[in-house]
Amino acid sequence: MQEDSPDPRWSFVDRIPFQWLQKLYSQISRSKIPVLKGRTLFVATDSSGMQRGSRYVVLGILIIDADHSRTWHSDRLRIRQEILKDGRRMSYKNLNDGQRRAALVPFLKAADRMSGLCFLMAFDKRLGKVCTSDALYEKAKTNGVITGKWKPHAFEEMMRTTQLVSTLMAAVAVKDQNICWISDMDERFETPERRVDTARMISAFTSEYIRHSLGELTLGTTEIDEGDRLEEDLTAIPDLAAGAACDLLNSLHEHFGSVPNIPSITPALKGKSELINAWFFDAGASLAKIACVLKEVPGKGMQVGPFELQR
């Protein structure tokens, strides 16, 4: 019997210069990563775990097909009219007031009606640099590839984000789509020079990984919100998911000494973390959800792969 020809959608994996990221894509069930065919894709990113005491940094990436997520859009406007009437933002660290608590479950249920992918990538802080090196930074500065002033950890975070965003877009995007990336106002966009550097990196990587033509590629932050809170509501989804996953991973590490390689149950989750993780790891929504971790295993080096909770 003749073997099926390789899916050209995944040809970008061989061009990734990082072995851990190549290995990750070989482990993820590709059937869970949808192809998004609308005219415009929204990409929203946020992260959690930068504070001292957290063993993991979790990057959340949301990619949605705007044309096929209109039910979510109408649902979120209704939630804002009925519950979040003063325009306050949904965020993981600010879920202690009554309005945000009341809005949380409807907000998550609305997100499940999106056509797209919510992807979480957790990094063990003990790993250090996995996408950069001092030599790479100096070469990029000398060659004028980057012009802003970057601390090593911020440059690493920017490179991790642009690598993951560009490879995920290579997996889900089709020809001639417009792509709008919206980020929280973090170190990647802290100065005009850093914004230019981040834009140059994402443009270079998407050109490397996506061989078909794209439409317009734009970058912005939640500062551009024009009043309907669209940008803030988009970034709130990876913010909530990443914050809850970070608490989960720290709890697993506390109980087991590491994140187990098998689906795990931890008794330490409660409140908002339990609720959001239950939403994230529940299958069946039109919004696909995948969580992965890159961790340091004493005596064995780096290990990477998806993780999940047993229900």
PDB file of N, CA, C and O in Angstrom, residues 81-117:
ATOM      1  N   GLN A  81     -22.094  44.338  29.190  1.00  0.00           N
ATOM      2  CA  GLN A  81     -23.280  45.153  29.430  1.00  0.00           C
ATOM      3  C   GLN A  81     -23.995  44.757  30.719  1.00  0.00           C
ATOM      4  O   GLN A  81     -24.532  45.611  31.430  1.00  0.00           O
ATOM      5  N   GLU A  82     -23.965  43.451  31.052  1.00  0.00           N
ATOM      6  CA  GLU A  82     -24.736  42.964  32.184  1.00  0.00           C
ATOM      7  C   GLU A  82     -23.926  42.861  33.476  1.00  0.00           C
ATOM      8  O   GLU A  82     -24.499  42.991  34.575  1.00  0.00           O
ATOM      9  N   ILE A  83     -22.613  42.614  33.378  1.00  0.00           N
ATOM     10  CA  ILE A  83     -21.818  42.361  34.589  1.00  0.00           C
ATOM     11  C   ILE A  83     -20.659  43.355  34.720  1.00  0.00           C
ATOM     12  O   ILE A  83     -20.540  44.043  35.739  1.00  0.00           O
ATOM     13  N   LEU A  84     -19.815  43.422  33.699  1.00  0.00           N
ATOM     14  CA  LEU A  84     -18.636  44.295  33.763  1.00  0.00           C
ATOM     15  C   LEU A  84     -18.991  45.674  33.210  1.00  0.00           C
ATOM     16  O   LEU A  84     -18.415  46.147  32.237  1.00  0.00           O
ATOM     17  N   LYS A  85     -19.934  46.326  33.859  1.00  0.00           N
ATOM     18  CA  LYS A  85     -20.521  47.535  33.312  1.00  0.00           C
ATOM     19  C   LYS A  85     -19.566  48.723  33.308  1.00  0.00           C
ATOM     20  O   LYS A  85     -19.737  49.646  32.508  1.00  0.00           O
ATOM     21  N   ASP A  86     -18.574  48.725  34.194  1.00  0.00           N
ATOM     22  CA  ASP A  86     -17.661  49.870  34.264  1.00  0.00           C
ATOM     23  C   ASP A  86     -16.417  49.685  33.402  1.00  0.00           C
ATOM     24  O   ASP A  86     -15.490  50.481  33.452  1.00  0.00           O
ATOM     25  N   GLY A  87     -16.367  48.606  32.592  1.00  0.00           N
ATOM     26  CA  GLY A  87     -15.251  48.416  31.669  1.00  0.00           C
ATOM     27  C   GLY A  87     -14.019  47.804  32.277  1.00  0.00           C
ATOM     28  O   GLY A  87     -12.965  47.766  31.637  1.00  0.00           O
ATOM     29  N   ARG A  88     -14.107  47.281  33.494  1.00  0.00           N
ATOM     30  CA  ARG A  88     -12.913  46.725  34.130  1.00  0.00           C
ATOM     31  C   ARG A  88     -12.435  45.486  33.379  1.00  0.00           C
ATOM     32  O   ARG A  88     -13.207  44.783  32.742  1.00  0.00           O
ATOM     33  N   ARG A  89     -11.139  45.243  33.484  1.00  0.00           N
ATOM     34  CA  ARG A  89     -10.505  44.156  32.746  1.00  0.00           C
ATOM     35  C   ARG A  89     -10.539  42.862  33.549  1.00  0.00           C
ATOM     36  O   ARG A  89     -10.334  42.870  34.768  1.00  0.00           O
ATOM     37  N   MET A  90     -10.767  41.766  32.857  1.00  0.00           N
ATOM     38  CA  MET A  90     -10.636  40.445  33.463  1.00  0.00           C
ATOM     39  C   MET A  90      -9.156  40.080  33.511  1.00  0.00           C
ATOM     40  O   MET A  90      -8.459  40.147  32.494  1.00  0.00           O
ATOM     41  N   SER A  91      -8.666  39.699  34.682  1.00  0.00           N
ATOM     42  CA  SER A  91      -7.279  39.251  34.803  1.00  0.00           C
ATOM     43  C   SER A  91      -7.172  38.311  35.992  1.00  0.00           C
ATOM     44  O   SER A  91      -7.946  38.415  36.954  1.00  0.00           O
ATOM     45  N   TYR A  92      -6.212  37.404  35.927  1.00  0.00           N
ATOM     46  CA  TYR A  92      -6.103  36.361  36.940  1.00  0.00           C
ATOM     47  C   TYR A  92      -5.821  36.935  38.323  1.00  0.00           C
ATOM     48  O   TYR A  92      -6.419  36.523  39.310  1.00  0.00           O
ATOM     49  N   LYS A  93      -4.933  37.901  38.391  1.00  0.00           N
ATOM     50  CA  LYS A  93      -4.532  38.415  39.701  1.00  0.00           C
ATOM     51  C   LYS A  93      -5.586  39.322  40.329  1.00  0.00           C
ATOM     52  O   LYS A  93      -5.491  39.640  41.523  1.00  0.00           O
ATOM     53  N   ASN A  94      -6.599  39.730  39.545  1.00  0.00           N
ATOM     54  CA  ASN A  94      -7.612  40.648  40.061  1.00  0.00           C
ATOM     55  C   ASN A  94      -9.006  40.020  40.103  1.00  0.00           C
ATOM     56  O   ASN A  94     -10.006  40.708  39.906  1.00  0.00           O
ATOM     57  N   LEU A  95      -9.057  38.717  40.379  1.00  0.00           N
ATOM     58  CA  LEU A  95     -10.352  38.036  40.411  1.00  0.00           C
ATOM     59  C   LEU A  95     -10.991  38.030  41.797  1.00  0.00           C
ATOM     60  O   LEU A  95     -11.832  37.193  42.092  1.00  0.00           O
ATOM     61  N   ASN A  96     -10.592  38.963  42.634  1.00  0.00           N
ATOM     62  CA  ASN A  96     -11.091  38.965  43.996  1.00  0.00           C
ATOM     63  C   ASN A  96     -12.309  39.857  44.208  1.00  0.00           C
ATOM     64  O   ASN A  96     -12.932  39.811  45.259  1.00  0.00           O
ATOM     65  N   ASP A  97     -12.637  40.705  43.228  1.00  0.00           N
ATOM     66  CA  ASP A  97     -13.803  41.549  43.410  1.00  0.00           C
ATOM     67  C   ASP A  97     -15.052  40.857  42.858  1.00  0.00           C
ATOM     68  O   ASP A  97     -14.982  39.948  42.024  1.00  0.00           O
ATOM     69  N   GLY A  98     -16.211  41.301  43.316  1.00  0.00           N
ATOM     70  CA  GLY A  98     -17.456  40.629  43.005  1.00  0.00           C
ATOM     71  C   GLY A  98     -17.806  40.614  41.532  1.00  0.00           C
ATOM     72  O   GLY A  98     -18.300  39.602  41.014  1.00  0.00           O
ATOM     73  N   GLN A  99     -17.571  41.732  40.829  1.00  0.00           N
ATOM     74  CA  GLN A  99     -17.922  41.776  39.414  1.00  0.00           C
ATOM     75  C   GLN A  99     -17.121  40.775  38.602  1.00  0.00           C
ATOM     76  O   GLN A  99     -17.670  40.060  37.752  1.00  0.00           O
ATOM     77  N   ARG A 100     -15.836  40.723  38.831  1.00  0.00           N
ATOM     78  CA  ARG A 100     -14.997  39.790  38.064  1.00  0.00           C
ATOM     79  C   ARG A 100     -15.334  38.344  38.415  1.00  0.00           C
ATOM     80  O   ARG A 100     -15.342  37.484  37.537  1.00  0.00           O
ATOM     81  N   ARG A 101     -15.604  38.068  39.672  1.00  0.00           N
ATOM     82  CA  ARG A 101     -15.984  36.701  40.052  1.00  0.00           C
ATOM     83  C   ARG A 101     -17.294  36.306  39.378  1.00  0.00           C
ATOM     84  O   ARG A 101     -17.443  35.181  38.892  1.00  0.00           O
ATOM     85  N   ALA A 102     -18.234  37.224  39.329  1.00  0.00           N
ATOM     86  CA  ALA A 102     -19.519  36.926  38.693  1.00  0.00           C
ATOM     87  C   ALA A 102     -19.376  36.730  37.194  1.00  0.00           C
ATOM     88  O   ALA A 102     -20.124  35.957  36.584  1.00  0.00           O
ATOM     89  N   ALA A 103     -18.403  37.419  36.592  1.00  0.00           N
ATOM     90  CA  ALA A 103     -18.219  37.344  35.142  1.00  0.00           C
ATOM     91  C   ALA A 103     -17.376  36.157  34.713  1.00  0.00           C
ATOM     92  O   ALA A 103     -17.402  35.785  33.529  1.00  0.00           O
ATOM     93  N   LEU A 104     -16.623  35.541  35.629  1.00  0.00           N
ATOM     94  CA  LEU A 104     -15.623  34.555  35.234  1.00  0.00           C
ATOM     95  C   LEU A 104     -16.215  33.367  34.486  1.00  0.00           C
ATOM     96  O   LEU A 104     -15.759  33.027  33.388  1.00  0.00           O
ATOM     97  N   VAL A 105     -17.202  32.684  35.050  1.00  0.00           N
ATOM     98  CA  VAL A 105     -17.768  31.502  34.391  1.00  0.00           C
ATOM     99  C   VAL A 105     -18.404  31.861  33.053  1.00  0.00           C
ATOM    100  O   VAL A 105     -18.126  31.197  32.036  1.00  0.00           O
ATOM    101  N   PRO A 106     -19.234  32.912  32.960  1.00  0.00           N
ATOM    102  CA  PRO A 106     -19.750  33.285  31.640  1.00  0.00           C
ATOM    103  C   PRO A 106     -18.651  33.653  30.653  1.00  0.00           C
ATOM    104  O   PRO A 106     -18.752  33.334  29.457  1.00  0.00           O
ATOM    105  N   PHE A 107     -17.600  34.288  31.144  1.00  0.00           N
ATOM    106  CA  PHE A 107     -16.483  34.685  30.275  1.00  0.00           C
ATOM    107  C   PHE A 107     -15.788  33.460  29.700  1.00  0.00           C
ATOM    108  O   PHE A 107     -15.470  33.403  28.508  1.00  0.00           O
ATOM    109  N   LEU A 108     -15.545  32.453  30.529  1.00  0.00           N
ATOM    110  CA  LEU A 108     -14.884  31.227  30.064  1.00  0.00           C
ATOM    111  C   LEU A 108     -15.793  30.433  29.128  1.00  0.00           C
ATOM    112  O   LEU A 108     -15.327  29.892  28.118  1.00  0.00           O
ATOM    113  N   LYS A 109     -17.083  30.357  29.448  1.00  0.00           N
ATOM    114  CA  LYS A 109     -18.017  29.648  28.572  1.00  0.00           C
ATOM    115  C   LYS A 109     -18.097  30.327  27.203  1.00  0.00           C
ATOM    116  O   LYS A 109     -18.190  29.659  26.162  1.00  0.00           O
ATOM    117  N   ALA A 110     -18.048  31.658  27.200  1.00  0.00           N
ATOM    118  CA  ALA A 110     -18.051  32.377  25.928  1.00  0.00           C
ATOM    119  C   ALA A 110     -16.797  32.078  25.132  1.00  0.00           C
ATOM    120  O   ALA A 110     -16.845  31.887  23.909  1.00  0.00           O
ATOM    121  N   ALA A 111     -15.651  32.009  25.808  1.00  0.00           N
ATOM    122  CA  ALA A 111     -14.381  31.718  25.122  1.00  0.00           C
ATOM    123  C   ALA A 111     -14.415  30.356  24.454  1.00  0.00           C
ATOM    124  O   ALA A 111     -13.802  30.152  23.400  1.00  0.00           O
ATOM    125  N   ASP A 112     -15.135  29.417  25.038  1.00  0.00           N
ATOM    126  CA  ASP A 112     -15.235  28.081  24.444  1.00  0.00           C
ATOM    127  C   ASP A 112     -15.923  28.095  23.088  1.00  0.00           C
ATOM    128  O   ASP A 112     -15.824  27.129  22.332  1.00  0.00           O
ATOM    129  N   ARG A 113     -16.621  29.168  22.783  1.00  0.00           N
ATOM    130  CA  ARG A 113     -17.307  29.273  21.487  1.00  0.00           C
ATOM    131  C   ARG A 113     -16.414  29.886  20.410  1.00  0.00           C
ATOM    132  O   ARG A 113     -16.857  30.045  19.270  1.00  0.00           O
ATOM    133  N   MET A 114     -15.198  30.241  20.775  1.00  0.00           N
ATOM    134  CA  MET A 114     -14.251  30.736  19.785  1.00  0.00           C
ATOM    135  C   MET A 114     -13.849  29.628  18.825  1.00  0.00           C
ATOM    136  O   MET A 114     -13.788  28.448  19.198  1.00  0.00           O
ATOM    137  N   SER A 115     -13.525  29.998  17.617  1.00  0.00           N
ATOM    138  CA  SER A 115     -12.888  29.082  16.682  1.00  0.00           C
ATOM    139  C   SER A 115     -11.396  29.376  16.726  1.00  0.00           C
ATOM    140  O   SER A 115     -10.948  30.425  16.251  1.00  0.00           O
ATOM    141  N   GLY A 116     -10.636  28.499  17.348  1.00  0.00           N
ATOM    142  CA  GLY A 116      -9.216  28.792  17.479  1.00  0.00           C
ATOM    143  C   GLY A 116      -8.490  27.849  18.405  1.00  0.00           C
ATOM    144  O   GLY A 116      -8.928  26.726  18.671  1.00  0.00           O
ATOM    145  N   LEU A 117      -7.377  28.334  18.942  1.00  0.00           N
ATOM    146  CA  LEU A 117      -6.464  27.540  19.759  1.00  0.00           C
ATOM    147  C   LEU A 117      -5.962  28.382  20.922  1.00  0.00           C
ATOM    148  O   LEU A 117      -5.540  29.524  20.727  1.00  0.00           O
TER     149      LEU A 117
END
